[in-house]
mmCIF file of C-alpha atoms in Angstrom:
data_model
loop_
_atom_site.group_PDB
_atom_site.id
_atom_site.type_symbol
_atom_site.label_atom_id
_atom_site.label_comp_id
_atom_site.label_asym_id
_atom_site.label_seq_id
_atom_site.Cartn_x
_atom_site.Cartn_y
_atom_site.Cartn_z
ATOM 1 C CA ASP D 1 -2.071 -0.463 8.989
ATOM 2 C CA ALA D 2 -2.485 3.292 9.263
ATOM 3 C CA LYS D 3 -4.877 5.080 6.985
ATOM 4 C CA THR D 4 -3.762 7.713 4.470
ATOM 5 C CA THR D 5 -5.524 10.712 2.968
ATOM 6 C CA GLN D 6 -4.646 12.127 -0.443
ATOM 7 C CA PRO D 7 -6.276 14.761 -2.651
ATOM 8 C CA PRO D 8 -8.271 13.069 -5.419
ATOM 9 C CA SER D 9 -6.621 14.995 -8.226
ATOM 10 C CA MET D 10 -3.894 17.499 -9.073
ATOM 11 C CA ASP D 11 -2.603 19.235 -12.169
ATOM 12 C CA CYS D 12 0.994 20.083 -12.952
ATOM 13 C CA ALA D 13 2.636 21.879 -15.872
ATOM 14 C CA GLU D 14 5.148 19.884 -17.856
ATOM 15 C CA GLY D 15 8.700 20.578 -16.708
ATOM 16 C CA ARG D 16 7.623 21.863 -13.306
ATOM 17 C CA ALA D 17 7.894 20.040 -10.011
ATOM 18 C CA ALA D 18 4.904 17.986 -8.960
ATOM 19 C CA ASN D 19 4.359 17.892 -5.193
ATOM 20 C CA LEU D 20 1.915 15.229 -4.071
ATOM 21 C CA PRO D 21 0.852 15.384 -0.412
ATOM 22 C CA CYS D 22 -0.231 12.545 1.837
ATOM 23 C CA ASN D 23 -1.580 12.681 5.388
ATOM 24 C CA HIS D 24 -1.002 9.734 7.700
ATOM 25 C CA SER D 25 -1.693 11.198 11.129
ATOM 26 C CA THR D 26 -2.135 7.790 12.816
ATOM 27 C CA ILE D 27 1.134 6.316 11.549
ATOM 28 C CA SER D 28 2.976 4.096 14.026
ATOM 29 C CA GLY D 29 6.643 4.403 14.869
ATOM 30 C CA ASN D 30 7.647 1.344 12.863
ATOM 31 C CA GLU D 31 5.555 2.062 9.783
ATOM 32 C CA TYR D 32 7.172 3.180 6.569
ATOM 33 C CA VAL D 33 5.654 5.415 3.911
ATOM 34 C CA TYR D 34 5.551 3.842 0.434
ATOM 35 C CA TRP D 35 4.616 5.437 -2.854
ATOM 36 C CA TYR D 36 3.393 3.594 -5.923
ATOM 37 C CA ARG D 37 1.906 4.876 -9.141
ATOM 38 C CA GLN D 38 -0.345 3.381 -11.766
ATOM 39 C CA ILE D 39 -0.156 4.691 -15.276
ATOM 40 C CA HIS D 40 -3.388 4.134 -17.156
ATOM 41 C CA SER D 41 -4.129 0.437 -17.766
ATOM 42 C CA GLN D 42 -0.736 -0.692 -16.454
ATOM 43 C CA GLY D 43 0.284 -2.485 -13.298
ATOM 44 C CA PRO D 44 1.338 -0.341 -10.314
ATOM 45 C CA GLN D 45 4.966 0.686 -10.135
ATOM 46 C CA TYR D 46 6.996 1.124 -6.963
ATOM 47 C CA ILE D 47 8.483 4.622 -6.646
ATOM 48 C CA ILE D 48 10.104 5.146 -3.267
ATOM 49 C CA HIS D 49 9.722 4.546 0.450
ATOM 50 C CA GLY D 50 11.058 5.967 3.704
ATOM 51 C CA LEU D 51 10.751 5.923 7.495
ATOM 52 C CA LYS D 52 11.637 9.380 8.785
ATOM 53 C CA ASN D 53 14.559 10.696 6.798
ATOM 54 C CA ASN D 54 14.065 12.274 3.419
ATOM 55 C CA GLU D 55 14.778 9.907 0.561
ATOM 56 C CA THR D 56 15.732 10.438 -3.069
ATOM 57 C CA ASN D 57 16.154 8.109 -5.989
ATOM 58 C CA GLU D 58 16.221 8.409 -9.748
ATOM 59 C CA MET D 59 12.465 8.761 -9.918
ATOM 60 C CA ALA D 60 11.480 11.041 -7.064
ATOM 61 C CA SER D 61 12.126 12.525 -3.644
ATOM 62 C CA LEU D 62 10.171 11.788 -0.498
ATOM 63 C CA ILE D 63 9.907 14.407 2.222
ATOM 64 C CA ILE D 64 8.513 13.222 5.570
ATOM 65 C CA THR D 65 7.622 15.774 8.252
ATOM 66 C CA GLU D 66 9.401 15.598 11.568
ATOM 67 C CA ASP D 67 6.286 14.363 13.354
ATOM 68 C CA ARG D 68 5.764 11.837 10.528
ATOM 69 C CA LYS D 69 2.099 12.728 10.233
ATOM 70 C CA SER D 70 2.432 13.722 6.599
ATOM 71 C CA SER D 71 4.710 13.394 3.618
ATOM 72 C CA THR D 72 5.195 14.789 0.117
ATOM 73 C CA LEU D 73 6.290 12.988 -2.992
ATOM 74 C CA ILE D 74 8.189 15.269 -5.340
ATOM 75 C CA LEU D 75 8.670 14.643 -9.041
ATOM 76 C CA PRO D 76 11.262 17.328 -9.789
ATOM 77 C CA HIS D 77 10.607 17.797 -13.504
ATOM 78 C CA ALA D 78 7.250 16.302 -14.405
ATOM 79 C CA THR D 79 6.744 14.974 -17.917
ATOM 80 C CA LEU D 80 3.586 13.940 -19.718
ATOM 81 C CA ARG D 81 4.516 10.316 -18.991
ATOM 82 C CA ASP D 82 4.193 11.011 -15.270
ATOM 83 C CA THR D 83 0.430 11.340 -15.661
ATOM 84 C CA ALA D 84 -0.857 8.576 -13.396
ATOM 85 C CA VAL D 85 -2.645 7.761 -10.156
ATOM 86 C CA TYR D 86 -0.226 8.014 -7.237
ATOM 87 C CA TYR D 87 -0.805 5.922 -4.127
ATOM 88 C CA CYS D 88 0.600 6.622 -0.673
ATOM 89 C CA ILE D 89 0.694 3.515 1.533
ATOM 90 C CA VAL D 90 1.945 3.123 5.098
ATOM 91 C CA ARG D 91 3.115 -0.242 6.273
ATOM 92 C CA VAL D 92 5.470 -1.961 8.660
ATOM 93 C CA GLU D 93 8.445 -2.958 6.525
ATOM 94 C CA GLY D 94 8.909 -6.283 8.226
ATOM 95 C CA SER D 95 5.318 -7.363 7.778
ATOM 96 C CA GLN D 96 4.418 -9.789 5.068
ATOM 97 C CA GLY D 97 1.384 -9.698 2.929
ATOM 98 C CA ASN D 98 -0.600 -7.461 0.706
ATOM 99 C CA LEU D 99 -0.454 -3.757 -0.003
ATOM 100 C CA ILE D 100 -3.579 -1.759 0.790
ATOM 101 C CA PHE D 101 -4.327 0.729 -1.964
ATOM 102 C CA GLY D 102 -6.590 3.696 -1.310
ATOM 103 C CA LYS D 103 -8.026 5.944 -3.986
ATOM 104 C CA GLY D 104 -4.767 7.803 -4.613
ATOM 105 C CA THR D 105 -4.196 11.124 -6.382
ATOM 106 C CA LYS D 106 -4.783 11.426 -10.094
ATOM 107 C CA LEU D 107 -1.915 13.592 -11.349
ATOM 108 C CA SER D 108 -2.423 15.178 -14.743
ATOM 109 C CA VAL D 109 0.690 16.685 -16.302
ATOM 110 C CA LYS D 110 -0.274 19.231 -18.919
ATOM 111 C CA PRO D 111 1.863 20.653 -21.746
ATOM 112 C CA ASN I 1 15.870 -10.046 -16.050
ATOM 113 C CA ALA I 2 12.316 -10.264 -17.311
ATOM 114 C CA GLY I 3 9.637 -8.654 -15.205
ATOM 115 C CA VAL I 4 6.456 -10.240 -13.940
ATOM 116 C CA MET I 5 4.611 -11.822 -16.833
ATOM 117 C CA GLN I 6 0.901 -12.367 -17.061
ATOM 118 C CA ASN I 7 -1.109 -14.088 -19.731
ATOM 119 C CA PRO I 8 -3.347 -13.752 -21.403
ATOM 120 C CA ARG I 9 -3.402 -9.968 -21.463
ATOM 121 C CA HIS I 10 -7.031 -9.963 -22.499
ATOM 122 C CA LEU I 11 -9.552 -12.716 -21.901
ATOM 123 C CA VAL I 12 -13.180 -12.830 -22.988
ATOM 124 C CA ARG I 13 -15.529 -15.368 -21.479
ATOM 125 C CA ARG I 14 -19.254 -15.955 -21.579
ATOM 126 C CA ARG I 15 -21.219 -16.264 -18.382
ATOM 127 C CA GLY I 16 -20.805 -19.703 -16.862
ATOM 128 C CA GLN I 17 -17.415 -20.429 -18.430
ATOM 129 C CA GLU I 18 -14.141 -20.786 -16.594
ATOM 130 C CA ALA I 19 -11.303 -18.270 -16.649
ATOM 131 C CA ARG I 20 -7.676 -19.179 -15.973
ATOM 132 C CA LEU I 21 -5.183 -16.382 -15.434
ATOM 133 C CA ARG I 22 -1.481 -17.114 -15.296
ATOM 134 C CA CYS I 23 1.332 -15.252 -13.597
ATOM 135 C CA SER I 24 5.055 -15.923 -13.863
ATOM 136 C CA PRO I 25 6.932 -14.034 -11.130
ATOM 137 C CA MET I 26 10.292 -12.418 -11.590
ATOM 138 C CA LYS I 27 13.228 -14.791 -11.504
ATOM 139 C CA GLY I 28 14.136 -15.636 -7.953
ATOM 140 C CA HIS I 29 10.842 -14.419 -6.497
ATOM 141 C CA SER I 30 8.875 -16.999 -4.573
ATOM 142 C CA HIS I 31 6.089 -14.755 -3.236
ATOM 143 C CA VAL I 32 3.099 -13.961 -5.424
ATOM 144 C CA TYR I 33 0.141 -11.669 -4.803
ATOM 145 C CA TRP I 34 -3.054 -11.313 -6.812
ATOM 146 C CA TYR I 35 -5.072 -8.097 -6.887
ATOM 147 C CA ARG I 36 -8.293 -7.195 -8.655
ATOM 148 C CA GLN I 37 -9.233 -3.793 -9.991
ATOM 149 C CA LEU I 38 -12.839 -3.220 -10.909
ATOM 150 C CA PRO I 39 -13.589 -0.463 -13.444
ATOM 151 C CA GLU I 40 -12.940 3.004 -11.991
ATOM 152 C CA GLU I 41 -11.906 1.562 -8.629
ATOM 153 C CA GLY I 42 -8.669 0.957 -6.735
ATOM 154 C CA LEU I 43 -6.773 -2.301 -6.453
ATOM 155 C CA LYS I 44 -8.058 -4.824 -3.944
ATOM 156 C CA PHE I 45 -5.952 -7.639 -2.558
ATOM 157 C CA MET I 46 -7.166 -11.145 -3.261
ATOM 158 C CA VAL I 47 -4.581 -13.750 -2.268
ATOM 159 C CA TYR I 48 -0.931 -14.169 -1.263
ATOM 160 C CA LEU I 49 0.916 -17.359 -2.122
ATOM 161 C CA GLN I 50 4.331 -18.863 -1.700
ATOM 162 C CA LYS I 51 5.472 -21.924 -3.590
ATOM 163 C CA GLU I 52 2.876 -24.651 -2.958
ATOM 164 C CA ASN I 53 1.259 -22.698 -0.112
ATOM 165 C CA ILE I 54 -1.568 -20.218 0.270
ATOM 166 C CA ILE I 55 -0.492 -17.775 2.951
ATOM 167 C CA ASP I 56 -3.411 -15.333 2.979
ATOM 168 C CA GLU I 57 -6.622 -15.637 0.993
ATOM 169 C CA SER I 58 -8.650 -13.162 3.005
ATOM 170 C CA GLY I 59 -9.494 -11.134 -0.103
ATOM 171 C CA MET I 60 -10.734 -14.026 -2.212
ATOM 172 C CA PRO I 61 -14.470 -14.441 -2.764
ATOM 173 C CA LYS I 62 -15.603 -17.549 -0.946
ATOM 174 C CA GLU I 63 -17.014 -19.262 -4.016
ATOM 175 C CA ARG I 64 -15.834 -19.840 -7.579
ATOM 176 C CA PHE I 65 -12.343 -18.374 -7.048
ATOM 177 C CA SER I 66 -9.197 -20.381 -6.363
ATOM 178 C CA ALA I 67 -5.468 -19.844 -6.678
ATOM 179 C CA GLU I 68 -2.378 -21.973 -6.711
ATOM 180 C CA PHE I 69 1.360 -21.569 -7.057
ATOM 181 C CA PRO I 70 2.855 -24.976 -7.815
ATOM 182 C CA LYS I 71 6.436 -25.986 -7.292
ATOM 183 C CA GLU I 72 7.005 -25.754 -11.034
ATOM 184 C CA GLY I 73 5.256 -23.367 -13.350
ATOM 185 C CA PRO I 74 3.280 -20.171 -13.012
ATOM 186 C CA SER I 75 0.750 -19.147 -10.429
ATOM 187 C CA ILE I 76 -2.822 -19.679 -11.590
ATOM 188 C CA LEU I 77 -5.913 -17.717 -10.597
ATOM 189 C CA ARG I 78 -8.994 -19.698 -11.550
ATOM 190 C CA ILE I 79 -12.513 -18.349 -11.726
ATOM 191 C CA GLN I 80 -15.261 -20.877 -12.267
ATOM 192 C CA GLN I 81 -18.699 -20.085 -13.690
ATOM 193 C CA VAL I 82 -17.831 -16.467 -14.395
ATOM 194 C CA VAL I 83 -20.438 -13.753 -14.025
ATOM 195 C CA ARG I 84 -20.519 -10.219 -15.447
ATOM 196 C CA GLY I 85 -19.382 -8.818 -12.113
ATOM 197 C CA ASP I 86 -16.070 -10.667 -12.510
ATOM 198 C CA SER I 87 -15.121 -8.337 -15.373
ATOM 199 C CA ALA I 88 -12.045 -6.525 -14.119
ATOM 200 C CA ALA I 89 -8.306 -6.182 -14.445
ATOM 201 C CA TYR I 90 -6.415 -8.813 -12.466
ATOM 202 C CA PHE I 91 -2.872 -7.945 -11.475
ATOM 203 C CA CYS I 92 -0.201 -10.219 -10.164
ATOM 204 C CA ALA I 93 2.791 -8.999 -8.153
ATOM 205 C CA SER I 94 5.874 -10.782 -6.893
ATOM 206 C CA SER I 95 8.542 -10.103 -4.324
ATOM 207 C CA PRO I 96 11.753 -11.882 -3.336
ATOM 208 C CA TYR I 97 11.122 -11.812 0.381
ATOM 209 C CA PRO I 98 8.006 -12.005 2.516
ATOM 210 C CA ASP I 99 8.853 -8.879 4.429
ATOM 211 C CA ARG I 100 9.592 -6.641 1.485
ATOM 212 C CA ASN I 101 6.837 -4.259 0.538
ATOM 213 C CA GLU I 102 8.448 -3.450 -2.766
ATOM 214 C CA GLN I 103 6.239 -5.586 -4.924
ATOM 215 C CA PHE I 104 6.753 -5.839 -8.671
ATOM 216 C CA PHE I 105 3.558 -5.862 -10.680
ATOM 217 C CA GLY I 106 2.749 -7.486 -13.980
ATOM 218 C CA PRO I 107 0.828 -5.804 -16.800
ATOM 219 C CA GLY I 108 -2.450 -7.412 -15.767
ATOM 220 C CA THR I 109 -5.088 -9.557 -17.410
ATOM 221 C CA ARG I 110 -8.265 -7.824 -18.460
ATOM 222 C CA LEU I 111 -11.183 -10.187 -18.117
ATOM 223 C CA THR I 112 -14.408 -9.368 -19.911
ATOM 224 C CA VAL I 113 -17.465 -11.498 -19.230
ATOM 225 C CA LEU I 114 -20.169 -11.278 -21.861
#
């Protein structure tokens, strides 16, 4: 599985958009980009995933660059409850087995 | 539809005792994964099971740790002769299909070894 690089921490003002970047320059053509988050002391929560087109759901939007070497997770209106560690994971969708979590980005949403 | 359930939520053991952690996957899910999170660290994969089968145990320590997922009942992660270094949060996740990377996580069991 390809490796990802994320900033260790970010701050965001409550009500503003939070843009979390992820670099995955060695991603393969059949690997998807997945985002999970872990709110303090809870189990990780799936957010969104995509291959090459931008994706949006009720939680977030995922923007993947045309060359697929990087992506951005966007929380359009961050709230205090979005404070969490956000993990970017790349993986072949058809593969079975475990998720590989890196260190992620600690997002702090401030009032 | 209840989510992934884990119990106990908190478990305290003395060195040398056994710890049993239970995980009930979401209804209809037959694939279970166990992860461990040491204090201030990321999640590390331990083992992947389907009903009555261990598919991948590459992340399990070679000694003292075992896991099962019987035909009936929850998945069990068993740690024998616990040591202080086993203190961690243990998370279970389930998925309905082997090739889906959308895994649903439980709330975790926090094991403290005195």
